[in-house]
CSV table of C-alpha atoms and ligand atoms in Angstrom, one decimal:
chain,number,residue,atom,x,y,z
A,1,UNK,CA,113.6,62.8,90.5
A,2,UNK,CA,112.7,66.0,92.2
A,3,UNK,CA,114.9,69.0,92.7
A,4,UNK,CA,114.3,71.4,95.5
A,5,UNK,CA,115.5,74.9,95.2
A,6,UNK,CA,116.2,76.6,98.5
A,7,UNK,CA,116.3,80.3,98.4
A,8,UNK,CA,117.7,81.8,101.5
A,9,UNK,CA,116.4,85.3,102.2
A,10,UNK,CA,118.1,87.6,104.6
A,11,UNK,CA,115.0,88.7,106.4
A,12,UNK,CA,114.2,92.3,106.8
A,13,UNK,CA,114.2,93.4,110.4
A,14,UNK,CA,114.5,97.0,111.4
A,15,UNK,CA,112.6,99.7,113.3
A,16,UNK,CA,110.5,98.5,116.2
A,17,UNK,CA,108.3,101.4,116.9
A,18,UNK,CA,104.7,101.3,115.9
A,19,UNK,CA,102.9,104.5,114.9
A,20,UNK,CA,99.1,104.0,114.5
A,21,UNK,CA,98.4,107.6,113.4
A,22,UNK,CA,100.7,107.8,110.3
A,23,UNK,CA,100.6,110.9,108.0
A,24,UNK,CA,102.0,110.6,104.5
A,25,UNK,CA,103.2,113.5,102.4
A,26,UNK,CA,102.2,113.5,98.7
A,27,UNK,CA,104.3,115.6,96.4
A,28,UNK,CA,102.4,117.9,94.1
A,29,UNK,CA,103.5,118.6,90.5
A,30,UNK,CA,103.4,121.3,87.8
A,31,UNK,CA,100.0,121.6,86.1
A,32,UNK,CA,100.9,120.6,82.5
A,33,UNK,CA,98.3,117.9,82.5
A,34,UNK,CA,95.5,119.9,84.3
A,35,UNK,CA,96.0,123.6,83.7
A,36,UNK,CA,93.7,123.6,80.6
A,37,UNK,CA,90.8,122.5,82.8
A,38,UNK,CA,90.7,125.8,84.8
A,39,UNK,CA,91.7,128.5,82.3
A,40,UNK,CA,92.6,131.7,84.0
A,41,UNK,CA,92.9,130.3,87.5
A,42,UNK,CA,96.7,130.1,87.4
A,43,UNK,CA,97.3,127.2,89.8
A,44,UNK,CA,100.9,126.3,90.4
A,45,UNK,CA,100.6,122.6,91.3
A,46,UNK,CA,98.2,119.8,91.7
A,47,UNK,CA,97.7,116.3,93.2
A,48,UNK,CA,95.4,113.7,91.8
A,49,UNK,CA,92.9,112.7,94.4
A,50,UNK,CA,93.2,109.0,93.6
A,51,UNK,CA,96.6,109.0,95.4
A,52,UNK,CA,95.1,110.6,98.5
A,53,UNK,CA,92.1,108.2,98.6
A,54,UNK,CA,94.4,105.2,98.1
A,55,UNK,CA,96.5,106.3,101.1
A,56,UNK,CA,93.5,107.1,103.3
A,57,UNK,CA,92.1,103.6,102.5
A,58,UNK,CA,95.2,102.2,104.1
A,59,UNK,CA,94.7,104.0,107.3
A,60,UNK,CA,96.9,107.1,107.0
A,61,UNK,CA,96.2,110.8,106.6
A,62,UNK,CA,97.6,112.9,103.8
A,63,UNK,CA,99.7,116.1,103.8
A,64,UNK,CA,100.2,117.8,100.5
A,65,UNK,CA,103.9,118.8,99.8
A,66,UNK,CA,104.2,121.9,97.6
A,67,UNK,CA,106.8,122.4,94.9
A,68,UNK,CA,109.0,125.5,94.5
A,69,UNK,CA,110.3,125.7,98.1
A,70,UNK,CA,113.7,125.7,99.6
A,71,UNK,CA,115.5,122.8,101.3
A,72,UNK,CA,114.4,123.9,104.8
A,73,UNK,CA,110.7,123.7,103.9
A,74,UNK,CA,111.2,120.0,102.9
A,75,UNK,CA,113.5,119.3,105.9
A,76,UNK,CA,111.1,120.7,108.4
A,77,UNK,CA,108.1,118.9,106.9
A,78,UNK,CA,109.9,115.5,106.7
A,79,UNK,CA,110.5,115.8,110.4
A,80,UNK,CA,106.8,115.8,111.0
A,81,UNK,CA,105.4,113.2,108.6
A,82,UNK,CA,106.1,109.5,108.3
A,83,UNK,CA,106.7,108.9,104.6
A,84,UNK,CA,106.4,110.4,101.2
A,85,UNK,CA,104.7,109.4,98.0
A,86,UNK,CA,106.0,110.6,94.6
A,87,UNK,CA,102.8,110.3,92.4
A,88,UNK,CA,102.7,109.7,88.7
A,89,UNK,CA,101.7,112.3,86.2
A,90,UNK,CA,103.4,114.4,83.6
A,91,UNK,CA,106.1,117.0,84.0
A,92,UNK,CA,109.7,117.7,83.1
A,93,UNK,CA,112.6,116.8,85.3
A,94,UNK,CA,115.0,119.3,83.7
A,95,UNK,CA,113.4,122.6,85.0
A,96,UNK,CA,113.9,124.5,88.2
A,97,UNK,CA,111.7,124.7,91.3
A,98,UNK,CA,109.3,121.9,90.2
A,99,UNK,CA,108.5,118.2,91.0
A,100,UNK,CA,112.1,117.0,90.3
A,101,UNK,CA,113.9,119.6,92.4
A,102,UNK,CA,111.4,119.0,95.3
A,103,UNK,CA,111.9,115.3,94.8
A,104,UNK,CA,115.6,115.6,95.0
A,105,UNK,CA,115.5,117.5,98.3
A,106,UNK,CA,113.1,114.9,99.7
A,107,UNK,CA,115.3,112.0,98.4
A,108,UNK,CA,118.4,113.5,99.9
A,109,UNK,CA,116.8,114.4,103.2
A,110,UNK,CA,115.2,110.9,103.5
A,111,UNK,CA,118.6,109.3,103.0
A,112,UNK,CA,120.0,111.5,105.8
A,113,UNK,CA,117.2,110.5,108.1
A,114,UNK,CA,117.6,106.8,107.4
A,115,UNK,CA,121.4,107.0,107.8
A,116,UNK,CA,120.7,108.6,111.2
A,117,UNK,CA,118.5,105.7,112.2
A,118,UNK,CA,115.1,107.2,111.5
A,119,UNK,CA,113.1,104.8,109.2
A,120,UNK,CA,111.7,107.2,106.5
A,121,UNK,CA,110.1,105.5,103.5
A,122,UNK,CA,109.4,106.8,100.0
A,123,UNK,CA,107.1,105.2,97.4
A,124,UNK,CA,107.3,106.3,93.8
A,125,UNK,CA,104.6,105.5,91.2
A,126,UNK,CA,105.1,105.8,87.4
A,127,UNK,CA,106.7,109.2,87.0
A,128,UNK,CA,107.7,109.0,90.7
A,129,UNK,CA,109.3,105.6,90.1
A,130,UNK,CA,111.3,107.1,87.2
A,131,UNK,CA,112.2,110.0,89.4
A,132,UNK,CA,113.6,107.7,92.1
A,133,UNK,CA,115.9,106.0,89.6
A,134,UNK,CA,117.0,109.3,88.0
A,135,UNK,CA,117.8,110.8,91.4
A,136,UNK,CA,119.7,107.6,92.3
A,137,UNK,CA,121.6,108.0,89.0
A,138,UNK,CA,122.4,111.6,89.6
A,139,UNK,CA,120.4,114.1,87.6
A,140,UNK,CA,122.3,115.1,84.5
A,141,UNK,CA,121.7,116.6,81.1
A,142,UNK,CA,120.7,113.1,79.9
A,143,UNK,CA,118.0,111.5,82.0
A,144,UNK,CA,118.7,107.9,82.9
A,145,UNK,CA,115.5,106.3,81.4
A,146,UNK,CA,114.6,104.9,78.0
A,147,UNK,CA,111.7,105.4,75.6
A,148,UNK,CA,108.9,102.8,75.4
A,149,UNK,CA,105.1,102.8,74.8
A,150,UNK,CA,103.1,101.2,77.5
A,151,UNK,CA,99.4,102.0,77.9
A,152,UNK,CA,97.9,98.6,78.8
A,153,UNK,CA,97.2,96.7,81.9
A,154,UNK,CA,99.7,93.9,82.3
A,155,UNK,CA,100.6,91.0,84.6
A,156,UNK,CA,103.9,91.1,86.6
A,157,UNK,CA,106.7,88.7,85.8
A,158,UNK,CA,108.4,88.4,89.2
A,159,UNK,CA,112.2,87.9,89.6
A,160,UNK,CA,113.3,84.6,91.0
A,161,UNK,CA,114.1,86.0,94.5
A,162,UNK,CA,111.2,88.5,94.7
A,163,UNK,CA,110.0,86.9,97.9
A,164,UNK,CA,113.3,88.1,99.5
A,165,UNK,CA,112.3,91.7,98.9
A,166,UNK,CA,110.7,93.9,101.5
A,167,UNK,CA,107.7,94.7,99.3
A,168,UNK,CA,106.8,91.1,98.4
A,169,UNK,CA,108.0,89.1,101.4
A,170,UNK,CA,104.6,89.0,103.0
A,171,UNK,CA,102.3,89.3,100.0
A,172,UNK,CA,99.6,86.6,100.2
A,173,UNK,CA,99.9,83.8,97.7
A,174,UNK,CA,96.5,84.5,96.2
A,175,UNK,CA,97.6,88.2,95.5
A,176,UNK,CA,100.9,87.0,93.9
A,177,UNK,CA,98.8,84.7,91.8
A,178,UNK,CA,96.5,87.4,90.6
A,179,UNK,CA,99.4,89.7,89.7
A,180,UNK,CA,101.3,86.9,88.0
A,181,UNK,CA,98.4,85.6,85.8
A,182,UNK,CA,96.0,88.5,85.2
A,183,UNK,CA,96.5,91.9,83.5
A,184,UNK,CA,95.7,93.9,86.6
A,185,UNK,CA,98.6,96.4,86.8
A,186,UNK,CA,97.8,99.7,85.1
A,187,UNK,CA,100.5,101.2,82.8
A,188,UNK,CA,100.5,104.6,81.2
A,189,UNK,CA,104.0,105.6,80.4
A,190,UNK,CA,106.2,106.6,77.5
A,191,UNK,CA,109.5,106.2,79.4
A,192,UNK,CA,110.8,102.9,80.9
A,193,UNK,CA,113.6,101.9,83.2
A,194,UNK,CA,115.5,99.0,81.6
A,195,UNK,CA,118.1,96.7,83.1
A,196,UNK,CA,120.7,98.7,81.1
A,197,UNK,CA,119.7,101.9,83.0
A,198,UNK,CA,120.7,100.2,86.3
A,199,UNK,CA,123.9,98.7,84.9
A,200,UNK,CA,125.1,101.9,83.2
A,201,UNK,CA,124.8,103.9,86.4
A,202,UNK,CA,126.1,101.2,88.8
A,203,UNK,CA,122.7,100.9,90.5
A,204,UNK,CA,122.5,97.1,90.6
A,205,UNK,CA,124.1,96.8,94.0
A,206,UNK,CA,121.8,99.3,95.6
A,207,UNK,CA,118.5,98.5,93.9
A,208,UNK,CA,116.7,95.2,93.8
A,209,UNK,CA,114.5,94.6,90.7
A,210,UNK,CA,111.4,92.6,91.8
A,211,UNK,CA,109.4,92.4,88.6
A,212,UNK,CA,109.2,93.1,84.9
A,213,UNK,CA,106.3,93.8,82.6
A,214,UNK,CA,106.1,94.3,78.8
A,215,UNK,CA,105.1,97.4,76.9
A,216,UNK,CA,102.5,97.4,74.0
A,217,UNK,CA,105.2,96.1,71.7
A,218,UNK,CA,106.4,93.3,74.0
A,219,UNK,CA,109.5,95.1,75.2
A,220,UNK,CA,110.3,94.1,78.8
A,221,UNK,CA,110.8,96.9,81.4
A,222,UNK,CA,111.3,97.0,85.2
A,223,UNK,CA,107.9,97.2,86.8
A,224,UNK,CA,108.8,97.2,90.5
A,225,UNK,CA,111.9,97.9,92.4
A,226,UNK,CA,113.2,98.7,95.8
A,227,UNK,CA,116.3,100.0,97.4
A,228,UNK,CA,118.3,97.3,99.3
A,229,UNK,CA,119.1,99.4,102.3
A,230,UNK,CA,116.7,102.4,102.3
A,231,UNK,CA,112.9,101.9,102.5
A,232,UNK,CA,112.5,103.3,99.0
A,233,UNK,CA,110.0,101.6,96.7
A,234,UNK,CA,108.8,102.1,93.2
A,235,UNK,CA,106.2,100.7,90.8
A,236,UNK,CA,106.0,101.7,87.2
A,237,UNK,CA,102.3,100.8,87.3
A,238,UNK,CA,99.5,102.7,89.0
A,239,UNK,CA,98.0,100.8,92.0
A,240,UNK,CA,95.8,103.9,92.9
A,241,UNK,CA,93.8,103.8,89.6
A,242,UNK,CA,91.8,100.6,89.9
A,243,UNK,CA,89.6,101.9,92.8
A,244,UNK,CA,89.6,105.6,92.0
A,245,UNK,CA,90.1,106.4,88.3
A,246,UNK,CA,87.3,105.6,85.8
A,247,UNK,CA,88.2,107.2,82.5
A,248,UNK,CA,86.9,104.8,79.8
A,249,UNK,CA,89.7,105.5,77.3
A,250,UNK,CA,92.3,104.3,79.8
A,251,UNK,CA,92.8,100.5,80.3
A,252,UNK,CA,91.9,100.3,84.0
A,253,UNK,CA,90.5,97.0,85.3
A,254,UNK,CA,87.9,97.2,88.1
A,255,UNK,CA,87.4,93.5,88.8
A,256,UNK,CA,87.4,92.2,92.4
A,257,UNK,CA,90.8,90.5,91.7
A,258,UNK,CA,92.3,93.8,90.4
A,259,UNK,CA,91.0,95.6,93.4
A,260,UNK,CA,92.4,93.0,95.8
A,261,UNK,CA,95.8,92.9,94.2
A,262,UNK,CA,96.4,96.6,93.8
A,263,UNK,CA,95.1,97.3,97.4
A,264,UNK,CA,98.2,95.5,98.7
A,265,UNK,CA,100.8,98.1,97.6
A,266,UNK,CA,99.7,101.1,99.6
A,267,UNK,CA,98.8,98.9,102.6
A,268,UNK,CA,102.4,97.7,102.5
A,269,UNK,CA,103.7,101.3,102.2
A,270,UNK,CA,101.6,102.7,105.0
A,271,UNK,CA,102.8,99.7,107.2
A,272,UNK,CA,106.3,100.9,106.4
A,273,UNK,CA,105.4,104.5,107.4
A,274,UNK,CA,104.2,103.2,110.8
A,275,UNK,CA,107.8,102.4,111.7
A,276,UNK,CA,108.4,106.1,111.7
A,277,UNK,CA,107.7,108.1,114.9
A,278,UNK,CA,107.5,111.6,113.6
A,279,UNK,CA,104.7,113.8,114.8
A,280,UNK,CA,103.4,117.4,114.3
A,281,UNK,CA,104.1,119.3,117.5
A,282,UNK,CA,100.5,120.0,118.1
A,283,UNK,CA,97.0,119.5,116.6
A,284,UNK,CA,96.7,123.0,115.3
A,285,UNK,CA,99.8,122.7,113.2
A,286,UNK,CA,98.8,119.2,112.0
A,287,UNK,CA,95.3,120.6,111.0
A,288,UNK,CA,97.0,123.4,109.0
A,289,UNK,CA,98.9,120.9,106.9
A,290,UNK,CA,96.3,118.2,106.2
A,291,UNK,CA,94.8,117.8,102.8
A,292,UNK,CA,91.3,118.4,104.4
A,293,UNK,CA,92.0,122.1,104.0
A,294,UNK,CA,91.5,121.7,100.3
A,295,UNK,CA,88.5,120.6,98.3
A,296,UNK,CA,88.9,118.0,95.5
A,297,UNK,CA,87.6,119.2,92.2
A,298,UNK,CA,85.6,117.0,89.8
A,299,UNK,CA,87.9,117.1,86.7
A,300,UNK,CA,86.5,113.9,85.2
A,301,UNK,CA,83.4,115.9,84.2
A,302,UNK,CA,85.6,118.4,82.4
A,303,UNK,CA,87.3,115.8,80.3
A,304,UNK,CA,90.3,115.6,82.5
A,305,UNK,CA,92.5,112.5,82.8
A,306,UNK,CA,91.8,112.2,86.6
A,307,UNK,CA,88.4,112.0,88.2
A,308,UNK,CA,89.3,114.5,90.9
A,309,UNK,CA,92.3,116.7,91.7
A,310,UNK,CA,93.5,119.1,94.4
A,311,UNK,CA,95.0,122.3,93.2
A,312,UNK,CA,97.4,124.6,95.0
A,313,UNK,CA,98.4,128.2,95.0
A,314,UNK,CA,97.8,130.8,92.4
A,315,UNK,CA,101.1,131.4,90.4
A,316,UNK,CA,101.6,134.9,91.7
A,317,UNK,CA,101.9,133.7,95.2
A,318,UNK,CA,104.9,131.4,94.4
A,319,UNK,CA,106.6,134.0,92.2
A,320,UNK,CA,106.5,136.5,95.1
A,321,UNK,CA,107.5,133.8,97.5
A,322,UNK,CA,110.9,132.9,95.9
B,427,NAG,C1,95.9,134.6,85.9
B,427,NAG,O1,97.0,135.2,85.2
B,427,NAG,C2,96.6,136.1,84.2
B,427,NAG,C3,97.9,136.5,83.4
B,427,NAG,O2,98.9,136.8,84.3
B,427,NAG,C4,95.9,137.2,84.8
B,427,NAG,O3,95.4,138.1,83.8
B,427,NAG,C5,94.7,136.7,85.6
B,427,NAG,O4,94.1,137.8,86.3
B,427,NAG,C6,95.1,135.7,86.6
B,427,NAG,N1,93.9,135.1,87.2
B,427,NAG,C7,93.7,135.0,88.5
B,427,NAG,C8,92.4,134.3,88.9
B,427,NAG,O5,94.6,135.4,89.3
B,428,NAG,C1,113.2,129.0,103.1
B,428,NAG,O1,111.8,129.3,103.0
B,428,NAG,C2,111.2,129.7,104.2
B,428,NAG,C3,109.7,129.7,104.0
B,428,NAG,O2,109.3,128.4,103.7
B,428,NAG,C4,111.8,131.0,104.7
B,428,NAG,O3,111.2,131.3,105.9
B,428,NAG,C5,113.3,130.8,104.9
B,428,NAG,O4,113.9,132.0,105.2
B,428,NAG,C6,113.9,130.2,103.7
B,428,NAG,N1,115.3,129.8,104.0
B,428,NAG,C7,116.3,130.1,103.2
B,428,NAG,C8,117.6,129.5,103.7
B,428,NAG,O5,116.3,130.7,102.2
B,429,NAG,C1,113.8,119.8,78.9
B,429,NAG,O1,113.3,118.6,78.3
B,429,NAG,C2,112.4,118.9,77.3
B,429,NAG,C3,111.9,117.5,76.7
B,429,NAG,O2,113.0,116.7,76.5
B,429,NAG,C4,113.1,119.7,76.2
B,429,NAG,O3,112.1,120.0,75.2
B,429,NAG,C5,113.5,121.0,76.8
B,429,NAG,O4,114.2,121.8,75.8
B,429,NAG,C6,114.5,120.8,78.0
B,429,NAG,N1,114.7,122.0,78.7
B,429,NAG,C7,115.9,122.3,79.1
B,429,NAG,C8,116.0,123.6,79.8
B,429,NAG,O5,116.9,121.7,78.9
B,430,NAG,C1,130.6,102.6,87.6
B,430,NAG,O1,131.6,101.9,88.2
B,430,NAG,C2,132.8,101.7,87.4
B,430,NAG,C3,133.8,100.9,88.2
B,430,NAG,O2,133.8,101.2,89.6
B,430,NAG,C4,133.4,103.1,87.1
B,430,NAG,O3,134.5,103.0,86.3
B,430,NAG,C5,132.3,104.0,86.4
B,430,NAG,O4,132.7,105.3,86.2
B,430,NAG,C6,131.0,104.0,87.2
B,430,NAG,N1,130.0,104.6,86.4
B,430,NAG,C7,129.1,105.5,86.9
B,430,NAG,C8,128.1,106.1,85.9
B,430,NAG,O5,129.2,105.9,88.1
């Protein structure tokens, strides 16, 4: 006897505009993990070039978003770009004028834009994924995430209704199959979001868990998630690494299957950003903001974690600025 399980998905239909010149803002972060590479240069923030290249490969241009600014800076910029990526990395969420404060402005402004009918997507990777959940929880003295130890590539264990999600509804079966059966998602994190983190902060109605993975000790954690109403998406793993990061001491697969599967995530996100119609008012202003104004530096050769990074602003500038 055969049983058929019918899963009824409420299909996701929203914005109808189509923007074929999307620009994505990438949030910079404090230099804890990179400052030692350029002693004496006093940079205030950086962006790993792998995020930039991964977005460019999906057909969008990148605008760096600086930290340490006031709300109007983020409000104005979000009115000109079509989506934001919160990259992974390493910094503290409990200090002022950094990645977490900027992330909070962006998260709140993006909610306002979406509430007003402007499709404005956010994608968080690793630290950025944790930031999304912590912002949704309300930042407090205790950060809503748990400790774990996850430094291996892993397969994804999809939830039963993952095909009902925005992120996975249109993923080709062969890509699902790679993600499900091969260790191709790259993990490098000491904090995890567990089911309990969602339950304790009443996030289960707003956020849909779409997959789990396990850490080095076999402990399951949430590996991909999305907001049910807002176009906010997160992966605890790092899709940008497989094509663009080559450090041998990190467990990063570079097989054709790993490349195919990880390519999907930013392609999906840039597609989301095409539903946003924002524009820079003119080419001059657009040119002033693009990442092309900066030169990537080869940090892999200096023993850095990333092959290349972009660095922004000597510290003095920002101190005077505030
Ligand atoms: C960096 O900061 C140090 C200490 O404030 C200062 O001595 C040095 O001149 C600065 N370097 C640059 C390139 O601004
Ligand atoms: C915010 O910063 C901008 C510079 O980015 C400055 O021009 C503006 O006066 C500041 N606004 C407030 C309300 O402090
Ligand atoms: C921020 O968090 C770090 C790591 O948990 C801790 O060492 C530091 O004391 C905290 N800082 C503040 C201002 O609470
Ligand atoms: C979660 O919801 C319950 C019931 O509505 C409420 O009592 C509780 O305070 C909420 N917890 C948080 C962290 O918001």
